[in-house]
């Protein structure tokens, strides 16, 4: 292996990339736009769930209860007719839930008896269904307390402290994840395109004919796209700091070491796919379907990995971005540093080497396979 | 008359071109495989893997009281699987360290005079420490802890059967609140759209790059015929994907199908058509293959995020909620969920159907306009 050849391959790749000005612009603009859209749009804490209430009691008491139900920003009032089935409002998609208050609601409560209210919830939206249930339960207790029907204070109270993110800002959780997702998607697509382009245009034959070895070819291309990915990373992290106010929490060295390592695996994903597939359409299909969705859905980006049931959770361990998300969340929010996330580094290095080996296997024979 | 129609069809340029496209696709075994196999496998994986539940949170407990009541409180917290007693650290410092390292999600500290104080009928506080990195889970977790602790405290007061409001909850359509019934329709729409946009963009751009487009334009076929022939085989392949997905939903996830099947198939066809038109549009506006690939990725991912397939639309900021109305995938997923789980029809779904029809018309006419403009 000669470093000179690696370097030459890298320089050639970069000048080829630079020539297509629009692609250069897209390589930065698209991740930036993705950062904005994902960073602002993905929120799990549900608000403004449309709720219909049919009040057959129609007393001051029941109206006070209704006011309590709508008092939080979780439930939003929807008008519905008293003479129509409440369920129809859910069937027609106008409301996600309906509460039916019986005529004897206030009488029974004032007599110190139990009153049962009917709650219909649209179960097709699983996450919201649970939120609605909990919200109504909590409102019931709160209402009984304020009306003096329950003792004001429970004997045991909990004093809760939320660490690392006391305001429970969801953007603090999402944005580090979006950074990681961006830094696997775009570098890997760019690298895959570069690899396949050589094959399709036939220029790879020239490489085969030259004295360049498979290792040198992969390292040269990898180095070129690693440098592009690094500039994307710096650019995106600065943008996130300016727009979302993400700040480094604690020791910055894990991030400084981990980012190049992770970007190297991202580029290797692209080169691996590029080396393994024969045409560009197939290549992007593989990168697209497998990479984009798997990274988004099996990495703990939106829903925690601990929610994935057992045999599939093993699969999640093979997704490099899963480790990098842990790293960015630690660096930007938790700030534990090395003792908390040391495992990220061997995992990323191992996955990167496996990908490199897979691409090298295919290329080392230096001849067309089909 | 029927025969005449078929004679005309078989002699038309469209038929010849469609045959060419079909042969081209079937020769490309890799593509054929990639268009059907990964989407089906992914539907299975994501259907099982995705779950919004907050469960199995790791609870670290410091019980300085070591009494019956304190153990009962811990049991109340862990009995419904939301929390799992993970560790019993020796002191608050060790507990803090475990939270920091992510070994524990929620920490609970019960003071040593817990039982004594309660026996005297005096109120007491327990300390709760929540890892706030995941803001959503942290919110749900702290609500759960508060609720359970409070509830337990009320029980101790030995209140006589007093006034109470009991909600009698009925979950419609999905009584067991099975996560996969929510995610499978979303993932299905997502995969269909991604595959149709990406595949059609690449197919058209490939022809453009290879220069064979000029050859096609020299033939007596009209631009529209070329375009339709180009998308026809892709369309049928993707319709095959729809059937595969339905099979997965039915036999892997035991999902019901309560709506109208022909309506579902027709609207799925419409959605595929939209995806393909969008792909062609992207291919015609980009100057190189790289750009086509980059932009089609860039378009499809936000479409997925803003569709309600993964995260609820209601919790997005108002601007993005409005933006999501211009996303065909959002309407399609609403339709799929409604048709699979609810027994509703056109009378309820007409706004979504109308939206899809408008998208199909706009995308197809714009992309064939662009195609024609480039041809000349």
XYZ file of C-alpha atoms in Angstrom:
746
model
C 0.000 0.000 0.000
C 1.375 3.367 -0.934
C 0.164 6.532 0.726
C 0.897 8.477 -2.426
C -1.684 6.499 -4.387
C -4.243 6.858 -1.625
C -3.679 10.587 -1.661
C -3.924 10.784 -5.471
C -7.215 8.881 -5.417
C -8.533 11.226 -2.730
C -7.530 14.379 -4.658
C -9.115 13.036 -7.858
C -12.339 12.236 -6.018
C -12.543 15.670 -4.438
C -11.976 17.526 -7.684
C -14.633 15.373 -9.343
C -17.029 16.246 -6.537
C -16.233 19.953 -6.737
C -16.910 20.115 -10.443
C -20.645 19.586 -9.976
C -21.433 22.842 -8.207
C -25.088 22.099 -7.666
C -24.369 18.791 -5.978
C -21.891 20.548 -3.700
C -24.576 23.033 -2.736
C -27.120 20.232 -2.236
C -24.678 18.284 -0.059
C -24.905 21.120 2.459
C -28.348 22.570 1.844
C -30.278 19.303 2.058
C -28.884 18.246 5.455
C -29.493 21.766 6.704
C -33.130 21.708 5.604
C -33.520 18.226 7.074
C -32.125 19.529 10.365
C -34.714 22.303 10.412
C -37.694 20.134 9.480
C -36.879 17.188 11.740
C -35.658 19.393 14.560
C -38.789 21.502 14.674
C -41.471 19.047 13.617
C -40.891 15.865 15.629
C -42.497 16.189 19.032
C -43.952 13.325 21.003
C -45.663 15.217 23.793
C -49.207 15.370 22.517
C -51.210 18.538 22.805
C -54.585 19.696 21.530
C -56.252 16.323 21.188
C -59.814 16.948 19.960
C -62.350 15.829 22.588
C -66.150 15.814 22.465
C -68.125 16.092 25.688
C -71.791 15.224 25.973
C -73.086 16.643 29.236
C -76.465 15.149 30.186
C -76.238 16.527 33.716
C -75.905 20.129 32.594
C -75.405 21.543 36.071
C -72.946 24.118 37.375
C -71.066 21.209 38.888
C -70.662 19.277 35.652
C -69.717 22.453 33.809
C -66.950 23.046 36.354
C -65.758 19.513 35.657
C -65.735 20.140 31.900
C -63.764 23.315 32.430
C -61.169 21.274 34.328
C -60.953 18.725 31.510
C -60.234 21.435 28.968
C -58.034 23.294 31.464
C -54.824 21.632 30.342
C -53.506 22.156 26.839
C -53.766 18.435 26.180
C -57.447 18.323 25.286
C -59.219 20.651 22.900
C -62.997 21.151 22.798
C -64.939 20.036 19.713
C -68.612 20.911 19.286
C -70.994 18.003 18.909
C -74.743 17.617 18.978
C -76.499 16.289 22.035
C -78.918 14.217 20.009
C -76.253 12.454 17.932
C -74.277 9.386 18.922
C -70.968 10.437 20.475
C -69.237 7.592 18.728
C -70.010 9.133 15.336
C -67.708 12.057 16.114
C -64.845 9.565 16.433
C -65.958 7.533 13.425
C -65.876 10.637 11.295
C -62.460 11.600 12.552
C -63.682 14.836 14.108
C -62.621 13.863 17.620
C -60.154 11.436 19.170
C -62.217 10.856 22.270
C -65.662 11.473 23.723
C -66.718 11.859 27.354
C -70.338 11.247 28.292
C -71.487 12.672 31.616
C -74.598 10.942 33.017
C -77.650 12.945 34.261
C -77.072 11.967 37.896
C -73.399 13.037 37.871
C -73.617 15.947 40.343
C -76.326 14.357 42.513
C -74.373 11.155 43.120
C -71.097 12.939 43.795
C -72.714 15.333 46.260
C -74.256 12.367 48.032
C -70.763 10.953 48.359
C -71.376 8.140 45.913
C -69.424 6.972 42.897
C -70.397 8.346 39.513
C -69.360 6.539 36.365
C -68.609 8.535 33.230
C -68.356 6.959 29.810
C -65.133 7.564 27.933
C -64.804 6.497 24.299
C -61.284 6.671 22.925
C -60.071 6.198 19.367
C -57.776 3.226 19.908
C -56.375 3.358 16.370
C -53.967 6.014 17.577
C -52.233 4.019 20.281
C -50.004 6.729 21.744
C -52.754 9.332 22.027
C -55.152 6.791 23.512
C -52.936 6.349 26.569
C -52.379 10.079 26.934
C -56.121 10.680 26.932
C -56.738 7.983 29.531
C -54.082 9.364 31.889
C -55.199 12.918 31.367
C -58.810 12.111 32.289
C -57.756 10.094 35.351
C -55.543 12.931 36.578
C -58.314 15.479 35.999
C -60.753 13.384 38.026
C -58.504 13.338 41.081
C -57.717 17.011 40.717
C -61.387 17.967 40.356
C -62.421 15.984 43.421
C -59.660 17.660 45.403
C -60.622 21.195 44.381
C -64.275 20.475 45.138
C -63.282 19.290 48.582
C -64.497 15.737 47.980
C -61.020 14.317 48.515
C -58.491 15.342 51.159
C -56.346 18.151 49.761
C -53.088 16.391 50.416
C -52.100 12.810 50.081
C -50.017 11.537 52.977
C -47.140 10.781 50.685
C -45.988 13.271 48.092
C -43.071 13.004 45.754
C -40.573 15.732 45.152
C -39.335 15.220 41.628
C -36.139 16.553 40.188
C -35.508 16.180 36.481
C -31.819 15.993 35.701
C -29.921 17.182 32.620
C -32.960 18.794 31.048
C -34.978 20.389 33.846
C -37.376 22.197 31.514
C -38.051 18.940 29.665
C -37.463 20.614 26.312
C -38.087 18.034 23.630
C -35.741 19.757 21.194
C -32.832 18.884 23.491
C -33.634 15.225 22.934
C -34.475 15.409 19.232
C -31.795 17.708 17.810
C -28.737 15.605 18.785
C -30.544 12.664 17.186
C -31.293 14.622 14.019
C -27.616 15.582 13.768
C -26.640 11.930 13.943
C -29.267 10.852 11.390
C -28.134 13.548 8.958
C -24.522 12.526 9.357
C -25.205 8.960 8.359
C -27.688 9.603 5.542
C -26.010 12.180 3.383
C -22.350 11.045 3.634
C -23.360 7.471 2.860
C -25.467 8.447 -0.152
C -22.685 10.636 -1.555
C -20.103 7.879 -1.103
C -22.368 5.238 -2.641
C -23.002 7.427 -5.674
C -19.268 7.976 -6.136
C -18.528 4.278 -5.990
C -21.246 3.250 -8.392
C -20.554 6.067 -10.839
C -17.092 4.662 -11.471
C -18.590 1.288 -12.176
C -21.327 2.544 -14.465
C -19.123 4.877 -16.452
C -16.575 2.132 -16.761
C -13.806 4.274 -15.297
C -13.276 1.605 -12.684
C -11.620 -0.494 -15.389
C -8.846 2.078 -15.510
C -8.374 1.631 -11.799
C -8.352 -2.130 -12.206
C -5.744 -1.802 -14.928
C -3.560 0.495 -12.856
C -1.349 -0.607 -10.006
C -3.799 0.747 -7.407
C -4.877 -1.917 -4.949
C -8.373 -2.367 -3.531
C -7.248 -1.069 -0.144
C -5.798 2.052 -1.706
C -8.896 2.668 -3.775
C -11.202 2.344 -0.795
C -9.015 4.433 1.476
C -8.632 7.144 -1.165
C -12.345 7.421 -1.828
C -13.101 7.056 1.852
C -10.720 9.836 2.793
C -12.239 12.192 0.222
C -15.773 11.631 1.410
C -14.697 11.667 5.048
C -13.396 15.190 4.533
C -16.698 16.220 2.914
C -18.629 14.583 5.753
C -16.480 16.344 8.350
C -17.241 19.743 6.856
C -20.944 18.810 6.813
C -20.671 17.855 10.485
C -19.029 21.122 11.517
C -21.547 23.104 9.502
C -24.560 21.244 10.957
C -23.353 21.449 14.531
C -22.843 25.172 14.232
C -26.285 25.543 12.703
C -27.830 23.496 15.541
C -26.051 25.649 18.121
C -27.323 28.845 16.510
C -30.888 27.747 15.794
C -31.736 25.293 18.556
C -29.269 26.519 21.163
C -27.610 23.135 21.678
C -24.509 23.521 23.822
C -21.768 21.113 24.753
C -22.345 19.731 28.212
C -19.124 18.658 29.872
C -16.087 17.076 28.297
C -15.939 17.702 24.510
C -13.246 15.091 23.778
C -15.596 12.103 23.275
C -17.438 14.067 20.583
C -14.196 15.210 18.980
C -12.902 11.655 18.749
C -16.232 9.969 18.069
C -17.444 12.172 15.212
C -14.633 11.343 12.737
C -14.884 7.690 13.714
C -18.620 7.653 13.108
C -18.336 9.587 9.836
C -15.800 7.023 8.675
C -18.350 4.246 9.252
C -21.033 6.302 7.455
C -18.774 6.659 4.421
C -17.938 2.960 4.630
C -21.652 2.113 4.510
C -21.874 4.011 1.241
C -18.735 2.434 -0.227
C -19.862 -1.011 0.896
C -23.238 -0.656 -0.801
C -21.620 0.892 -3.862
C -19.099 -1.919 -4.160
C -21.708 -4.616 -3.710
C -24.365 -3.466 -6.155
C -24.157 -3.388 -9.888
C -26.268 -0.473 -10.972
C -27.016 2.892 -9.555
C -30.742 2.328 -9.267
C -30.139 -0.768 -7.186
C -27.554 1.014 -5.076
C -29.784 3.830 -4.039
C -32.592 1.388 -3.373
C -30.437 -0.454 -0.885
C -29.056 2.671 0.736
C -32.483 4.195 0.619
C -34.773 1.538 1.888
C -32.423 -0.197 4.289
C -30.232 2.611 5.493
C -32.544 5.580 5.732
C -35.433 3.812 7.398
C -33.383 1.525 9.584
C -31.283 4.384 10.863
C -34.378 6.393 11.588
C -36.434 3.659 13.175
C -34.070 1.184 14.826
C -31.621 3.682 16.272
C -33.616 5.037 19.173
C -33.986 8.313 17.313
C -37.712 8.672 18.005
C -38.712 5.775 20.261
C -36.239 4.301 22.765
C -34.381 1.144 21.817
C -35.550 -0.474 25.048
C -39.022 -0.631 23.469
C -37.828 -3.002 20.733
C -38.656 -6.624 21.636
C -35.878 -9.105 22.148
C -34.691 -10.736 18.924
C -35.100 -7.475 17.017
C -33.218 -5.508 19.641
C -30.130 -7.462 18.646
C -30.545 -6.060 15.141
C -30.498 -2.556 16.561
C -26.992 -3.195 17.877
C -25.751 -3.482 14.297
C -26.897 0.012 13.387
C -23.883 2.345 13.752
C -25.960 5.488 14.224
C -27.464 3.994 17.379
C -24.095 4.411 19.106
C -23.463 7.858 17.739
C -26.877 9.047 18.950
C -25.903 7.954 22.456
C -22.718 9.927 22.037
C -24.351 13.138 20.784
C -27.020 12.999 23.469
C -24.338 12.572 26.081
C -22.164 15.354 24.687
C -24.981 17.853 24.192
C -27.301 17.030 27.091
C -26.062 14.636 29.740
C -22.363 15.416 29.859
C -21.140 12.258 31.592
C -18.176 11.875 29.262
C -15.915 8.860 28.823
C -17.046 6.622 31.709
C -20.637 6.655 30.456
C -20.082 6.069 26.760
C -16.746 4.327 26.263
C -18.555 1.372 24.615
C -19.487 3.564 21.648
C -15.915 3.593 20.379
C -15.108 -0.117 20.095
C -18.588 -0.719 18.629
C -18.181 1.922 15.917
C -14.654 0.788 15.112
C -15.745 -2.838 14.815
C -18.716 -2.043 12.554
C -16.517 0.216 10.381
C -13.931 -2.539 9.956
C -16.569 -5.109 9.035
C -17.967 -2.769 6.372
C -14.487 -2.065 5.044
C -13.751 -5.766 4.824
C -17.058 -6.372 3.017
C -16.284 -3.759 0.378
C -12.669 -4.897 0.066
C -13.724 -8.530 -0.455
C -15.745 -7.479 -3.466
C -13.138 -5.195 -4.993
C -9.923 -7.063 -4.290
C -10.231 -9.331 -7.309
C -10.136 -6.198 -9.415
C -12.347 -7.441 -12.149
C -15.931 -7.182 -13.275
C -18.199 -9.612 -11.615
C -20.983 -9.648 -14.169
C -65.896 -4.093 -30.385
C -63.847 -5.483 -27.558
C -61.649 -7.268 -30.003
C -61.133 -4.108 -31.937
C -60.061 -2.326 -28.794
C -57.505 -4.994 -28.032
C -56.273 -5.011 -31.610
C -55.705 -1.293 -31.341
C -54.033 -1.681 -28.023
C -51.657 -4.362 -29.222
C -50.710 -2.380 -32.296
C -50.200 0.864 -30.410
C -46.851 2.327 -29.547
C -47.854 2.252 -25.921
C -48.071 -1.529 -25.941
C -44.723 -1.938 -27.634
C -43.075 0.449 -25.235
C -44.705 -1.113 -22.195
C -43.445 -4.509 -23.319
C -39.967 -3.075 -23.644
C -40.121 -1.670 -20.124
C -41.448 -4.895 -18.688
C -38.635 -6.848 -20.346
C -36.109 -4.331 -19.102
C -37.322 -4.607 -15.548
C -37.550 -8.383 -15.563
C -34.042 -8.645 -16.950
C -32.841 -6.631 -13.980
C -33.320 -9.348 -11.338
C -31.660 -7.241 -8.676
C -34.176 -4.444 -9.117
C -37.098 -6.847 -9.119
C -35.829 -8.328 -5.885
C -35.180 -4.941 -4.322
C -38.615 -3.617 -5.131
C -40.407 -6.450 -3.369
C -38.264 -8.161 -0.769
C -36.880 -5.349 1.433
C -40.215 -3.510 1.788
C -41.914 -6.699 2.990
C -39.157 -7.528 5.458
C -39.045 -3.964 6.702
C -42.779 -3.915 7.249
C -42.400 -6.977 9.469
C -39.441 -5.552 11.387
C -40.854 -2.103 11.981
C -44.289 -3.450 12.800
C -42.755 -5.375 15.672
C -40.076 -2.904 16.662
C -41.949 0.381 16.816
C -43.752 1.104 20.012
C -44.602 4.384 21.701
C -45.239 2.746 25.073
C -43.365 3.983 28.077
C -42.653 0.710 29.846
C -39.860 -1.153 31.603
C -38.227 1.993 32.919
C -35.254 1.108 35.094
C -35.877 2.107 38.676
C -33.057 2.602 41.169
C -34.251 2.386 44.762
C -32.721 3.637 47.983
C -34.947 2.388 50.768
C -33.557 3.845 54.006
C -36.714 2.880 55.826
C -36.687 -0.869 55.076
C -40.187 -1.348 56.422
C -43.335 -3.031 55.262
C -44.916 0.215 54.052
C -41.883 1.280 52.055
C -41.726 -2.124 50.382
C -45.397 -1.872 49.566
C -44.818 1.505 47.908
C -42.072 -0.024 45.756
C -44.402 -2.889 44.883
C -47.108 -0.396 43.872
C -44.641 1.274 41.518
C -43.384 -1.909 39.899
C -46.572 -3.955 39.700
C -47.772 -2.744 36.300
C -44.506 -3.150 34.394
C -43.992 0.574 33.890
C -41.070 0.467 36.276
C -38.717 -2.395 36.917
C -36.684 -2.477 40.111
C -33.206 -2.485 38.623
C -30.694 -1.590 41.304
C -30.470 -0.866 45.011
C -27.581 1.590 45.317
C -26.064 2.208 48.765
C -26.329 5.980 48.891
C -27.663 8.963 46.902
C -24.245 9.566 45.388
C -24.136 6.075 43.885
C -27.696 6.530 42.634
C -26.706 9.810 40.963
C -23.792 8.075 39.268
C -26.085 5.356 37.926
C -28.480 7.935 36.493
C -25.542 9.725 34.918
C -24.359 6.569 33.223
C -27.811 5.731 31.963
C -28.068 2.577 34.075
C -31.146 3.922 35.795
C -33.975 6.019 34.352
C -35.717 6.945 37.570
C -34.312 7.052 41.085
C -36.445 6.801 44.238
C -35.225 7.736 47.720
C -37.406 6.730 50.675
C -36.373 8.461 53.940
C -35.512 6.436 57.064
C -38.398 7.833 59.148
C -40.943 6.886 56.475
C -43.039 4.373 58.413
C -42.743 6.201 61.751
C -44.025 9.486 60.313
C -46.885 7.848 58.446
C -47.968 5.887 61.511
C -48.326 9.202 63.319
C -50.563 10.348 60.491
C -48.170 13.041 59.325
C -47.390 13.666 55.628
C -43.982 12.777 54.270
C -42.029 13.312 51.096
C -40.140 10.843 48.976
C -37.485 12.060 46.569
C -37.639 11.176 42.915
C -34.846 11.663 40.414
C -35.690 11.506 36.719
C -33.260 11.289 33.812
C -34.527 14.113 31.603
C -32.498 13.426 28.457
C -35.530 11.901 26.794
C -37.950 14.705 27.581
C -41.048 12.764 26.564
C -40.295 9.648 28.590
C -39.214 11.811 31.523
C -42.569 13.595 31.482
C -44.558 10.392 31.376
C -42.353 8.770 34.026
C -42.634 11.624 36.502
C -46.405 11.746 36.023
C -46.655 8.019 36.686
C -44.544 8.227 39.835
C -46.544 11.157 41.172
C -49.833 9.442 40.441
C -48.865 6.117 41.993
C -47.249 7.673 45.056
C -50.226 9.960 45.641
C -52.679 7.137 45.163
C -50.824 5.012 47.664
C -50.848 7.905 50.113
C -54.616 8.222 49.803
C -55.098 4.534 50.468
C -53.297 4.900 53.794
C -55.840 7.449 55.008
C -58.394 4.639 55.077
C -61.044 6.796 53.497
C -64.586 5.441 53.633
C -66.193 4.816 50.222
C -66.566 8.477 49.301
C -67.387 10.454 46.204
C -65.447 9.287 43.219
C -65.507 9.679 39.460
C -64.806 6.407 37.720
C -64.136 6.622 34.001
C -65.446 3.632 32.134
C -63.048 3.571 29.198
C -63.770 1.930 25.868
C -61.034 1.818 23.245
C -62.684 1.756 19.867
C -61.223 -0.062 16.831
C -58.135 -1.336 18.694
C -59.340 -2.493 22.103
C -56.010 -4.051 23.063
C -54.090 -0.915 22.070
C -51.710 -3.033 19.989
C -48.901 -0.825 18.720
C -48.446 -2.665 15.456
C -52.040 -1.924 14.424
C -51.090 1.738 14.565
C -47.675 1.506 12.911
C -48.291 -1.061 10.157
C -50.540 1.229 8.045
C -48.057 4.074 8.511
C -45.019 2.019 7.583
C -46.915 0.568 4.629
C -47.689 4.009 3.194
C -44.184 5.154 3.926
C -42.523 2.254 2.115
C -44.832 2.460 -0.898
C -44.173 6.150 -1.323
C -40.423 5.956 -0.826
C -39.993 3.055 -3.201
C -42.218 4.563 -5.900
C -40.548 7.987 -5.825
C -36.993 6.644 -5.715
C -37.483 3.904 -8.290
C -39.268 6.047 -10.865
C -36.798 8.927 -10.466
C -33.914 6.581 -11.116
C -35.606 4.800 -14.023
C -36.245 8.043 -15.877
C -32.911 9.608 -15.096
C -31.125 6.462 -16.242
C -32.748 6.688 -19.662
C -31.830 10.363 -19.798
C -28.220 9.687 -18.886
C -27.797 6.811 -21.297
C -29.077 8.967 -24.124
C -31.676 6.378 -25.053
C -34.370 8.943 -24.386
C -33.546 10.639 -27.672
C -33.962 7.313 -29.442
C -37.374 6.850 -27.891
C -38.394 10.331 -28.923
C -37.470 9.574 -32.529
C -40.071 6.823 -32.636
C -43.660 7.637 -33.614
C -44.741 7.304 -29.968
C -46.000 10.426 -28.259
C -44.401 11.796 -25.114
C -47.338 10.731 -22.989
C -47.176 7.203 -24.387
C -43.487 6.968 -23.554
C -44.122 8.231 -20.072
C -47.055 5.939 -19.351
C -45.230 2.927 -20.753
C -42.295 3.808 -18.570
C -44.338 3.815 -15.400
C -46.739 0.954 -16.206
C -44.517 -1.980 -15.156
C -43.352 -0.122 -12.069
C -46.959 0.555 -11.211
C -47.915 -3.107 -11.374
C -44.882 -4.180 -9.384
C -45.795 -1.717 -6.644
C -49.399 -2.897 -6.677
C -47.900 -6.313 -5.999
C -46.212 -4.734 -2.985
C -49.608 -3.535 -1.784
C -50.924 -7.101 -1.802
C -47.796 -8.343 -0.042
C -48.231 -5.691 2.648
C -51.869 -6.617 3.083
C -50.830 -10.235 3.530
C -48.238 -9.267 6.127
C -50.762 -7.139 7.989
C -53.288 -9.949 7.961
C -51.137 -12.989 8.676
C -48.169 -11.618 10.598
C -49.902 -8.965 12.662
C -53.451 -10.405 12.650
C -54.813 -7.000 11.721
C -58.446 -6.727 10.772
C -59.555 -5.217 7.486
C -62.922 -3.631 8.172
C -63.356 -1.270 5.247
C -63.947 -1.636 1.545
C -61.163 -3.574 -0.198
C -61.722 -2.306 -3.783
C -61.718 1.274 -2.483
C -58.480 0.566 -0.657
C -56.854 -0.891 -3.771
C -57.998 1.993 -5.948
C -56.648 4.573 -3.533
C -53.385 2.668 -3.124
C -53.071 2.754 -6.895
C -53.638 6.493 -6.781
C -50.942 6.912 -4.133
C -48.454 4.868 -6.176
C -49.314 6.983 -9.200
C -48.586 10.119 -7.153
C -45.261 8.677 -6.016
C -44.265 7.772 -9.548
C -45.250 11.187 -10.925
C -43.269 12.860 -8.193
C -40.278 10.692 -9.047
C -40.494 11.630 -12.740
C -40.823 15.273 -11.801
C -37.679 15.098 -9.684
C -35.848 13.298 -12.463
C -36.793 15.929 -15.011
C -35.814 18.899 -12.870
C -32.415 17.545 -11.844
C -29.460 17.801 -14.158
C -27.574 14.706 -13.099
C -28.152 11.346 -11.543
C -26.582 12.428 -8.257
C -28.953 15.342 -7.993
C -31.956 13.162 -8.740
C -30.971 10.722 -6.020
C -30.164 13.411 -3.464
C -33.327 15.400 -4.067
C -35.605 12.372 -4.068
C -34.186 11.376 -0.699
C -34.551 14.866 0.503
C -38.212 14.949 -0.534
C -39.232 11.549 0.772
C -37.792 11.775 4.294
C -39.658 14.944 5.344
C -42.734 13.417 3.704
C -42.379 10.502 6.097
C -41.796 12.722 9.122
C -44.699 15.043 8.312
C -47.140 12.213 7.600
C -48.090 11.138 11.101
C -46.712 7.666 10.392
C -44.264 7.860 13.278
C -44.893 10.907 15.411
C -48.314 12.485 15.981
C -49.259 15.450 13.792
C -51.186 17.129 16.622
C -48.010 17.810 18.561
C -46.178 19.521 15.707
C -45.915 23.320 15.664
C -48.849 24.916 13.748
C -46.695 25.776 10.730
C -45.749 22.141 10.183
C -49.314 20.988 10.750
C -50.404 23.236 7.887
C -47.478 22.090 5.770
C -48.443 18.463 6.333
C -51.747 19.110 4.552
C -49.703 19.383 1.352
C -48.248 15.957 1.938
C -50.065 13.221 -0.001
C -48.649 10.577 2.318
C -50.456 12.096 5.294
C -53.802 11.693 3.532
C -52.986 8.215 2.323
C -52.044 7.012 5.807
C -55.250 8.472 7.226
C -57.134 6.507 4.570
C -55.295 3.239 5.230
C -55.823 3.479 8.999
C -59.479 4.291 8.529
C -60.106 1.490 6.046
C -58.243 -1.156 7.997
C -59.470 -0.383 11.498
C -62.717 1.537 11.118
C -65.570 0.617 8.897
C -65.878 3.953 7.149
C -66.252 4.789 3.492
C -66.251 7.606 0.990
C -68.744 9.669 2.986
C -66.121 10.211 5.679
C -62.928 9.956 3.652
C -63.885 12.239 0.763
C -61.596 15.135 1.809
C -58.560 12.847 1.791
C -59.596 11.198 -1.467
C -60.119 14.580 -3.097
C -56.685 15.713 -1.894
C -55.043 12.618 -3.376
C -56.823 13.123 -6.686
C -55.648 16.736 -6.860
C -52.063 15.729 -6.084
C -52.161 13.030 -8.745
C -53.458 15.463 -11.346
C -51.024 18.261 -10.494
C -47.933 16.074 -10.253
C -48.676 14.122 -13.417
C -49.483 17.128 -15.552
C -46.489 19.059 -14.270
C -44.099 16.180 -14.743
C -45.318 15.381 -18.251
C -45.030 19.084 -19.075
C -41.436 19.100 -17.832
C -40.741 15.865 -19.685
C -42.084 17.286 -22.929
C -40.190 20.543 -22.468
C -36.979 18.582 -22.054
C -37.729 16.384 -25.019
C -37.717 19.337 -27.357
